[in-house]
Tab-separated table of C-alpha atoms and ligand atoms in Angstrom:
chain	number	residue	atom	x	y	z
A	1	UNK	CA	15.374	19.516	-19.329
A	2	UNK	CA	14.925	18.819	-15.586
A	3	UNK	CA	16.677	15.783	-14.067
A	4	UNK	CA	13.366	14.021	-13.509
A	5	UNK	CA	12.295	14.408	-17.147
A	6	UNK	CA	15.380	12.402	-18.132
A	7	UNK	CA	14.175	9.341	-16.203
A	8	UNK	CA	12.238	6.848	-18.269
A	9	UNK	CA	9.591	4.639	-16.671
A	10	UNK	CA	7.352	1.755	-17.670
A	11	UNK	CA	4.289	0.500	-15.813
A	12	UNK	CA	3.268	-3.174	-15.689
A	13	UNK	CA	-0.490	-3.495	-15.178
A	14	UNK	CA	-3.034	-1.116	-16.663
A	15	UNK	CA	-5.993	-1.426	-14.265
A	16	UNK	CA	-7.213	1.037	-11.623
A	17	UNK	CA	-3.910	1.369	-9.800
A	18	UNK	CA	-1.667	1.165	-12.884
A	19	UNK	CA	-3.548	4.172	-14.232
A	20	UNK	CA	-3.000	6.053	-10.931
A	21	UNK	CA	0.741	5.357	-11.308
A	22	UNK	CA	0.860	6.649	-14.897
A	23	UNK	CA	-1.028	9.825	-13.972
A	24	UNK	CA	1.159	10.573	-10.921
A	25	UNK	CA	4.336	10.016	-12.958
A	26	UNK	CA	3.109	12.378	-15.645
A	27	UNK	CA	2.346	15.074	-13.067
A	28	UNK	CA	5.873	14.639	-11.716
A	29	UNK	CA	7.357	15.076	-15.184
A	30	UNK	CA	8.749	11.534	-15.524
A	31	UNK	CA	8.946	10.247	-19.094
A	32	UNK	CA	6.417	7.360	-19.177
A	33	UNK	CA	7.669	5.312	-22.123
A	34	UNK	CA	5.366	2.322	-22.075
A	35	UNK	CA	2.976	-0.043	-20.390
A	36	UNK	CA	2.557	-3.809	-20.290
A	37	UNK	CA	-1.044	-5.016	-20.093
A	38	UNK	CA	-2.523	-8.360	-19.072
A	39	UNK	CA	-2.531	-9.216	-22.815
A	40	UNK	CA	-0.908	-7.449	-25.799
A	41	UNK	CA	-4.373	-6.293	-26.975
A	42	UNK	CA	-5.360	-4.928	-23.566
A	43	UNK	CA	-1.962	-3.193	-23.259
A	44	UNK	CA	-2.383	-1.530	-26.663
A	45	UNK	CA	-5.932	-0.424	-25.844
A	46	UNK	CA	-4.895	1.108	-22.490
A	47	UNK	CA	-1.743	2.705	-23.952
A	48	UNK	CA	-3.960	4.415	-26.553
A	49	UNK	CA	-6.470	5.551	-23.911
A	50	UNK	CA	-3.714	6.954	-21.664
A	51	UNK	CA	-1.671	8.368	-24.580
A	52	UNK	CA	1.369	6.299	-23.573
A	53	UNK	CA	3.678	5.916	-26.618
A	54	UNK	CA	4.318	2.180	-26.392
A	55	UNK	CA	2.610	-1.038	-25.308
A	56	UNK	CA	5.081	-3.857	-24.749
A	57	UNK	CA	3.901	-7.330	-25.761
A	58	UNK	CA	5.918	-9.166	-23.115
A	59	UNK	CA	7.958	-8.503	-19.985
A	60	UNK	CA	11.063	-9.618	-21.901
A	61	UNK	CA	10.446	-6.879	-24.508
A	62	UNK	CA	10.114	-4.311	-21.737
A	63	UNK	CA	13.264	-5.441	-19.944
A	64	UNK	CA	15.261	-5.527	-23.180
A	65	UNK	CA	14.490	-1.828	-23.708
A	66	UNK	CA	17.589	0.043	-22.532
A	67	UNK	CA	15.606	3.264	-22.469
A	68	UNK	CA	13.628	2.148	-19.406
A	69	UNK	CA	15.202	3.049	-16.038
A	70	UNK	CA	12.387	2.376	-13.565
A	71	UNK	CA	9.663	-0.272	-13.713
A	72	UNK	CA	6.422	-0.021	-11.726
A	73	UNK	CA	4.750	-3.345	-10.873
A	74	UNK	CA	0.958	-3.055	-10.460
A	75	UNK	CA	-0.025	-6.624	-11.349
A	76	UNK	CA	-1.938	-9.094	-9.115
A	77	UNK	CA	0.089	-10.182	-6.084
A	78	UNK	CA	1.167	-13.601	-7.390
A	79	UNK	CA	3.094	-11.916	-10.227
A	80	UNK	CA	5.166	-9.571	-8.015
A	81	UNK	CA	7.905	-12.061	-7.075
A	82	UNK	CA	8.813	-13.349	-10.574
A	83	UNK	CA	8.453	-9.924	-12.178
A	84	UNK	CA	10.531	-8.080	-9.563
A	85	UNK	CA	13.254	-10.742	-9.825
A	86	UNK	CA	13.477	-10.250	-13.598
A	87	UNK	CA	13.411	-6.450	-13.317
A	88	UNK	CA	16.282	-6.364	-10.812
A	89	UNK	CA	18.234	-8.921	-12.870
A	90	UNK	CA	17.837	-6.586	-15.864
A	91	UNK	CA	19.480	-3.789	-13.842
A	92	UNK	CA	16.423	-1.550	-13.491
A	93	UNK	CA	14.966	0.226	-10.455
A	94	UNK	CA	11.638	-1.148	-9.245
A	95	UNK	CA	8.566	0.232	-7.480
A	96	UNK	CA	6.270	-2.660	-6.532
A	97	UNK	CA	2.645	-2.563	-5.394
A	98	UNK	CA	1.749	-4.020	-2.011
A	99	UNK	CA	1.676	-6.598	-0.575
A	100	UNK	CA	5.239	-7.211	-1.790
A	101	UNK	CA	4.819	-10.964	-2.293
A	102	UNK	CA	2.613	-13.997	-1.611
A	103	UNK	CA	4.672	-15.211	1.376
A	104	UNK	CA	7.495	-14.033	3.613
A	105	UNK	CA	9.759	-16.682	2.034
A	106	UNK	CA	9.368	-14.876	-1.303
A	107	UNK	CA	9.769	-11.405	0.212
A	108	UNK	CA	12.927	-12.484	2.108
A	109	UNK	CA	14.509	-13.440	-1.217
A	110	UNK	CA	13.354	-10.159	-2.779
A	111	UNK	CA	15.080	-8.218	0.022
A	112	UNK	CA	18.377	-10.007	-0.728
A	113	UNK	CA	18.047	-9.493	-4.474
A	114	UNK	CA	17.291	-5.794	-4.038
A	115	UNK	CA	20.279	-5.349	-1.729
A	116	UNK	CA	22.620	-7.156	-4.133
A	117	UNK	CA	21.355	-5.142	-7.105
A	118	UNK	CA	22.136	-1.731	-5.601
A	119	UNK	CA	18.970	-0.447	-7.315
A	120	UNK	CA	16.118	1.523	-5.774
A	121	UNK	CA	13.462	-0.970	-4.631
A	122	UNK	CA	10.341	0.592	-3.115
A	123	UNK	CA	6.971	-0.808	-2.031
A	124	UNK	CA	3.796	1.208	-2.682
A	125	UNK	CA	2.728	2.023	0.840
A	126	UNK	CA	1.510	5.365	-0.480
A	127	UNK	CA	-0.540	6.247	2.624
A	128	UNK	CA	2.667	7.252	4.417
A	129	UNK	CA	2.726	10.169	1.969
A	130	UNK	CA	-0.441	11.921	3.011
A	131	UNK	CA	1.353	14.950	4.501
A	132	UNK	CA	-0.275	14.648	7.929
A	133	UNK	CA	1.024	11.089	8.316
A	134	UNK	CA	4.534	12.433	7.731
A	135	UNK	CA	3.702	15.182	10.236
A	136	UNK	CA	2.555	12.581	12.795
A	137	UNK	CA	5.742	10.549	12.314
A	138	UNK	CA	7.783	13.724	12.856
A	139	UNK	CA	5.786	14.441	16.031
A	140	UNK	CA	6.423	10.949	17.417
A	141	UNK	CA	10.144	11.178	16.607
A	142	UNK	CA	10.333	14.585	18.324
A	143	UNK	CA	8.745	13.062	21.446
A	144	UNK	CA	5.561	15.174	21.213
A	145	UNK	CA	3.375	12.171	22.102
A	146	UNK	CA	5.794	10.703	24.667
A	147	UNK	CA	6.197	6.923	24.768
A	148	UNK	CA	3.626	5.121	22.667
A	149	UNK	CA	1.216	2.981	24.686
A	150	UNK	CA	-1.837	2.022	22.698
A	151	UNK	CA	-2.619	1.981	18.987
A	152	UNK	CA	-6.154	1.338	17.713
A	153	UNK	CA	-7.905	1.579	14.388
A	154	UNK	CA	-9.203	-0.116	11.298
A	155	UNK	CA	-9.168	-0.308	7.520
A	156	UNK	CA	-12.708	-0.915	6.266
A	157	UNK	CA	-14.212	-0.908	2.774
A	158	UNK	CA	-17.553	-1.997	1.271
A	159	UNK	CA	-16.740	-2.813	-2.334
A	160	UNK	CA	-16.813	-6.616	-1.720
A	161	UNK	CA	-19.903	-6.603	0.550
A	162	UNK	CA	-22.292	-8.378	-1.852
A	163	UNK	CA	-22.115	-11.971	-3.093
A	164	UNK	CA	-22.151	-10.610	-6.652
A	165	UNK	CA	-19.043	-8.431	-6.033
A	166	UNK	CA	-15.970	-9.935	-7.655
A	167	UNK	CA	-12.255	-9.231	-7.967
A	168	UNK	CA	-9.094	-11.304	-8.479
A	169	UNK	CA	-8.163	-10.550	-4.835
A	170	UNK	CA	-10.872	-13.011	-3.721
A	171	UNK	CA	-8.851	-15.926	-5.130
A	172	UNK	CA	-5.975	-17.045	-2.920
A	173	UNK	CA	-3.939	-18.306	-5.908
A	174	UNK	CA	-3.778	-14.720	-7.186
A	175	UNK	CA	-3.925	-12.605	-4.039
A	176	UNK	CA	-2.385	-14.830	-1.366
A	177	UNK	CA	-3.776	-16.630	1.683
A	178	UNK	CA	-5.024	-13.351	3.184
A	179	UNK	CA	-7.291	-10.848	1.472
A	180	UNK	CA	-8.594	-8.068	3.726
A	181	UNK	CA	-5.428	-8.323	5.832
A	182	UNK	CA	-3.024	-8.643	2.879
A	183	UNK	CA	-4.663	-6.051	0.641
A	184	UNK	CA	-5.586	-3.308	3.111
A	185	UNK	CA	-4.528	-4.487	6.589
A	186	UNK	CA	-0.880	-4.286	5.533
A	187	UNK	CA	-1.427	-0.586	4.731
A	188	UNK	CA	-2.528	-0.050	8.348
A	189	UNK	CA	0.358	-2.121	9.716
A	190	UNK	CA	2.893	-0.293	7.550
A	191	UNK	CA	1.487	3.129	8.356
A	192	UNK	CA	1.265	2.687	12.120
A	193	UNK	CA	4.720	1.113	12.207
A	194	UNK	CA	6.047	4.079	10.198
A	195	UNK	CA	4.371	6.685	12.429
A	196	UNK	CA	5.239	5.059	15.770
A	197	UNK	CA	8.615	3.562	14.814
A	198	UNK	CA	7.426	0.305	16.448
A	199	UNK	CA	7.418	-3.208	15.048
A	200	UNK	CA	5.001	-5.949	16.132
A	201	UNK	CA	6.590	-8.809	18.047
A	202	UNK	CA	3.467	-11.025	18.234
A	203	UNK	CA	-0.084	-11.190	16.989
A	204	UNK	CA	-3.367	-12.890	17.856
A	205	UNK	CA	-5.791	-12.984	14.949
A	206	UNK	CA	-9.230	-14.183	13.992
A	207	UNK	CA	-10.274	-14.252	10.332
A	208	UNK	CA	-13.844	-14.369	9.037
A	209	UNK	CA	-15.346	-15.188	5.668
A	210	UNK	CA	-18.962	-14.008	5.800
A	211	UNK	CA	-19.542	-14.875	2.141
A	212	UNK	CA	-18.145	-18.384	1.552
A	213	UNK	CA	-19.725	-18.470	-1.926
A	214	UNK	CA	-19.801	-15.724	-4.528
A	215	UNK	CA	-20.883	-15.268	-8.105
A	216	UNK	CA	-17.786	-15.126	-10.272
A	217	UNK	CA	-18.212	-13.387	-13.650
A	218	UNK	CA	-16.978	-15.410	-16.604
A	219	UNK	CA	-15.411	-12.253	-18.127
A	220	UNK	CA	-12.803	-9.807	-16.689
A	221	UNK	CA	-13.712	-7.314	-13.909
A	222	UNK	CA	-11.679	-4.286	-12.862
A	223	UNK	CA	-11.070	-3.332	-9.200
A	224	UNK	CA	-13.946	-1.248	-7.723
A	225	UNK	CA	-16.260	-2.014	-10.666
A	226	UNK	CA	-19.103	-4.537	-11.050
A	227	UNK	CA	-18.979	-7.256	-13.651
A	228	UNK	CA	-21.791	-7.866	-16.084
A	229	UNK	CA	-22.927	-11.001	-17.863
A	230	UNK	CA	-22.782	-14.650	-16.948
A	231	UNK	CA	-21.419	-15.928	-13.655
A	232	UNK	CA	-20.524	-19.200	-11.945
A	233	UNK	CA	-20.587	-20.037	-8.211
A	234	UNK	CA	-17.141	-19.912	-6.597
A	235	UNK	CA	-16.033	-21.026	-3.111
A	236	UNK	CA	-14.134	-18.320	-1.214
A	237	UNK	CA	-11.308	-19.174	1.177
A	238	UNK	CA	-9.958	-15.673	1.876
A	239	UNK	CA	-10.924	-13.338	4.749
A	240	UNK	CA	-13.728	-10.792	4.323
A	241	UNK	CA	-12.743	-9.374	7.708
A	242	UNK	CA	-10.218	-9.813	10.504
A	243	UNK	CA	-9.677	-8.861	14.146
A	244	UNK	CA	-6.043	-8.598	15.211
A	245	UNK	CA	-4.357	-7.949	18.576
A	246	UNK	CA	-0.729	-6.793	18.413
A	247	UNK	CA	2.117	-6.661	20.951
A	248	UNK	CA	5.080	-4.378	20.227
A	249	UNK	CA	8.685	-4.580	21.337
A	250	UNK	CA	8.383	-1.674	23.853
A	251	UNK	CA	5.350	-3.107	25.652
A	252	UNK	CA	2.864	-1.056	23.611
A	253	UNK	CA	-0.299	-2.799	22.392
A	254	UNK	CA	-2.658	-2.458	19.436
A	255	UNK	CA	-6.046	-3.664	18.335
A	256	UNK	CA	-7.192	-3.297	14.754
A	257	UNK	CA	-9.753	-4.683	12.341
A	258	UNK	CA	-9.985	-5.041	8.595
A	259	UNK	CA	-13.095	-5.522	6.491
A	260	UNK	CA	-14.075	-5.338	2.845
A	261	UNK	CA	-17.768	-5.901	3.598
A	262	UNK	CA	-18.744	-2.896	5.795
A	263	UNK	CA	-21.552	-1.089	3.958
A	264	UNK	CA	-20.866	2.609	3.551
A	265	UNK	CA	-17.183	2.435	4.408
A	266	UNK	CA	-15.723	3.190	1.000
A	267	UNK	CA	-12.038	3.319	1.843
A	268	UNK	CA	-11.761	4.117	5.537
A	269	UNK	CA	-8.389	3.779	7.241
A	270	UNK	CA	-8.262	5.178	10.769
A	271	UNK	CA	-5.506	5.118	13.351
A	272	UNK	CA	-5.453	6.458	16.910
A	273	UNK	CA	-2.103	6.522	18.693
A	274	UNK	CA	-2.006	7.167	22.421
A	275	UNK	CA	1.267	8.159	24.072
A	276	UNK	CA	2.270	9.134	27.603
A	277	UNK	CA	2.133	12.905	26.761
A	278	UNK	CA	-0.545	13.225	24.100
A	279	UNK	CA	-2.390	11.278	21.450
A	280	UNK	CA	-3.010	11.729	17.745
A	281	UNK	CA	-5.526	10.331	15.282
A	282	UNK	CA	-6.029	10.390	11.513
A	283	UNK	CA	-8.796	9.289	9.144
A	284	UNK	CA	-8.119	8.670	5.439
A	285	UNK	CA	-11.556	10.050	4.525
A	286	UNK	CA	-10.686	13.457	6.047
A	287	UNK	CA	-6.952	13.336	5.253
A	288	UNK	CA	-6.136	17.015	5.758
A	289	UNK	CA	-7.113	16.932	9.472
A	290	UNK	CA	-4.973	15.565	12.290
A	291	UNK	CA	-6.483	15.186	15.773
A	292	UNK	CA	-4.113	15.954	18.635
A	293	UNK	CA	-5.432	14.943	22.062
A	294	UNK	CA	-4.390	16.447	25.421
A	295	UNK	CA	-5.277	15.699	29.018
A	296	UNK	CA	-4.552	19.151	30.503
A	297	UNK	CA	-5.350	21.431	27.579
A	298	UNK	CA	-8.082	21.631	24.945
A	299	UNK	CA	-7.734	19.103	22.117
A	300	UNK	CA	-6.564	20.374	18.733
A	301	UNK	CA	-7.265	19.734	15.070
A	302	UNK	CA	-4.324	20.530	12.822
A	303	UNK	CA	-5.482	21.337	9.301
A	304	UNK	CA	-2.705	20.741	6.793
A	305	UNK	CA	-0.939	24.100	6.448
A	306	UNK	CA	2.757	24.675	5.637
A	307	UNK	CA	3.001	27.453	8.207
A	308	UNK	CA	1.851	25.209	11.075
A	309	UNK	CA	3.627	21.936	10.280
A	310	UNK	CA	6.934	20.286	11.159
A	311	UNK	CA	9.733	19.499	8.657
A	312	UNK	CA	8.579	16.013	7.541
A	313	UNK	CA	5.001	17.267	7.096
A	314	UNK	CA	6.046	20.276	5.013
A	315	UNK	CA	8.363	18.136	2.854
A	316	UNK	CA	5.454	15.884	1.816
A	317	UNK	CA	2.874	18.627	1.246
A	318	UNK	CA	2.221	20.070	-2.195
A	319	UNK	CA	-0.951	22.156	-2.349
A	320	UNK	CA	-1.809	25.319	-0.380
A	321	UNK	CA	-3.821	24.931	2.866
A	322	UNK	CA	-7.521	24.195	2.377
A	323	UNK	CA	-6.934	22.528	-1.000
A	324	UNK	CA	-7.409	18.963	0.168
A	325	UNK	CA	-4.655	16.508	-0.725
A	326	UNK	CA	-6.021	13.026	-1.335
A	327	UNK	CA	-5.292	9.571	-2.735
A	328	UNK	CA	-3.758	10.623	-6.065
A	329	UNK	CA	-1.637	13.281	-4.300
A	330	UNK	CA	-0.227	10.629	-1.950
A	331	UNK	CA	1.131	8.764	-4.999
A	332	UNK	CA	2.564	12.005	-6.397
A	333	UNK	CA	4.272	12.781	-3.050
A	334	UNK	CA	5.520	9.181	-2.744
A	335	UNK	CA	6.947	9.006	-6.281
A	336	UNK	CA	8.525	12.456	-5.832
A	337	UNK	CA	10.492	11.060	-2.873
A	338	UNK	CA	11.476	7.809	-4.625
A	339	UNK	CA	12.535	9.502	-7.870
A	340	UNK	CA	14.629	12.024	-5.904
A	341	UNK	CA	16.568	8.981	-4.671
A	342	UNK	CA	16.780	7.514	-8.179
A	343	UNK	CA	18.369	10.804	-9.274
A	344	UNK	CA	20.650	10.844	-6.201
A	345	UNK	CA	21.795	7.286	-7.009
A	346	UNK	CA	20.504	5.689	-3.795
A	347	UNK	CA	18.280	6.047	-0.754
A	348	UNK	CA	19.185	9.297	0.999
A	349	UNK	CA	19.260	9.884	4.736
A	350	UNK	CA	15.803	10.893	5.878
A	351	UNK	CA	13.957	9.148	3.015
A	352	UNK	CA	10.679	7.736	4.284
A	353	UNK	CA	9.348	5.551	1.456
A	354	UNK	CA	8.790	1.868	2.282
A	355	UNK	CA	11.734	-0.363	1.401
A	356	UNK	CA	11.665	-4.068	0.530
A	357	UNK	CA	12.648	-4.680	4.185
A	358	UNK	CA	9.413	-2.926	5.199
A	359	UNK	CA	7.474	-4.973	2.637
A	360	UNK	CA	9.059	-8.133	4.046
A	361	UNK	CA	8.059	-7.157	7.604
A	362	UNK	CA	4.428	-6.827	6.435
A	363	UNK	CA	4.655	-10.305	4.840
A	364	UNK	CA	6.006	-11.756	8.109
A	365	UNK	CA	3.097	-10.053	9.867
A	366	UNK	CA	0.670	-11.705	7.394
A	367	UNK	CA	2.231	-15.146	7.806
A	368	UNK	CA	1.998	-14.758	11.606
A	369	UNK	CA	-1.681	-13.776	11.261
A	370	UNK	CA	-2.421	-16.901	9.193
A	371	UNK	CA	-0.669	-19.100	11.754
A	372	UNK	CA	-2.363	-17.415	14.710
A	373	UNK	CA	-5.822	-17.719	13.157
A	374	UNK	CA	-5.377	-21.371	12.277
A	375	UNK	CA	-3.870	-22.333	15.659
A	376	UNK	CA	-5.953	-19.899	17.815
A	377	UNK	CA	-2.931	-18.605	19.744
A	378	UNK	CA	-0.462	-15.734	20.022
A	379	UNK	CA	2.255	-16.128	17.372
A	380	UNK	CA	5.645	-14.394	17.570
A	381	UNK	CA	6.865	-12.894	14.319
A	382	UNK	CA	10.205	-14.559	15.106
A	383	UNK	CA	8.468	-17.948	14.577
A	384	UNK	CA	7.985	-17.062	10.922
B	1	SOE	C1	-8.547	-2.466	-2.976
B	1	SOE	O1	-8.869	-2.923	-1.711
B	1	SOE	C2	-7.591	-1.265	-2.931
B	1	SOE	O2	-7.452	-0.820	-4.248
B	1	SOE	C3	-6.221	-1.613	-2.377
B	1	SOE	O3	-5.585	-2.618	-3.122
B	1	SOE	C4	-5.385	-0.353	-2.335
B	1	SOE	O4	-4.108	-0.619	-1.804
B	1	SOE	C5	-6.107	0.726	-1.519
B	1	SOE	O5	-5.402	1.916	-1.652
B	1	SOE	C6	-7.499	0.965	-2.019
B	1	SOE	O6	-8.180	-0.253	-2.128
């Protein structure tokens, strides 16, 4: 039996993303022992549908099971903090969905708990693990782009564009004070910080709620699906869209936007990073292409290909060139890296998965955005 097949995992949450976790773990060869659903009935139904051997009735049952080594948390954001605390206290490794917590006060505590536990504690910033993002990070580290000057881009979606679209993320008690910024903007912030190696020092943000009232279904609705049946009118206090200016420690600047109401943009993350030697750009909807821009030579498009990539890019790639690696592959590549560290007994040098410190940085960024938007001024992350 391979080392990875000896590791036993459980997944909390059985919706869209919980299912992606189970499928990626299976492909990796991890032993998926059980799931915990939003109710015992729902957990049993999903366990049957996914052919997972066990549905736990409660988190306590799951944590009492000595045969579980790693727990994946894919529940709504408000549950991350209490669940992660219990998982670490039970002596298990944890892989938590993003954003890590509801506030930076919670995430600060989670960082300390993870450190004290000595366990692997990763945050699901999976987009780092599209191979060409690893390639781009390797290029920046090697100095191929020179010093980074200007970062631009967006993360836009359309699945919440209509007043009848509904999801738990719309409710601040479940998702946090920020929605488009917390749910998808933090992906962009994490990814560009990973690629450039730069951290924001201050932000200036404006948040917009184009749809202050929506029709909330009285029954449950899964992410990226439409509800059916009766609804009630609900007031919305989270951002449909945001515009954010960023200053970095080295004098670099960024401008980015987030939106969950841009018709036709299904799941579009784009970044464009301009350095003193060259620039690079990537688009999540064409993930196997990396633009490389030159001033004194023709521009290039690197198609993902082992024979043309640098070390970090090759390490994250799985399929042969021309066989496009997408969303599900990024989870496979991400979990492959995290589980290699579980087997090694700790984070190894060169590991590039997002730590709880990274997740905490994104929460500080979010808290600074909230403060900036409410006070209409630049806010330093050090104020948070
Ligand atoms: C919904 O906006 C969502 O599922 C995010 O929560 C994920 O992080 C992103 O990968 C796709 O969109």
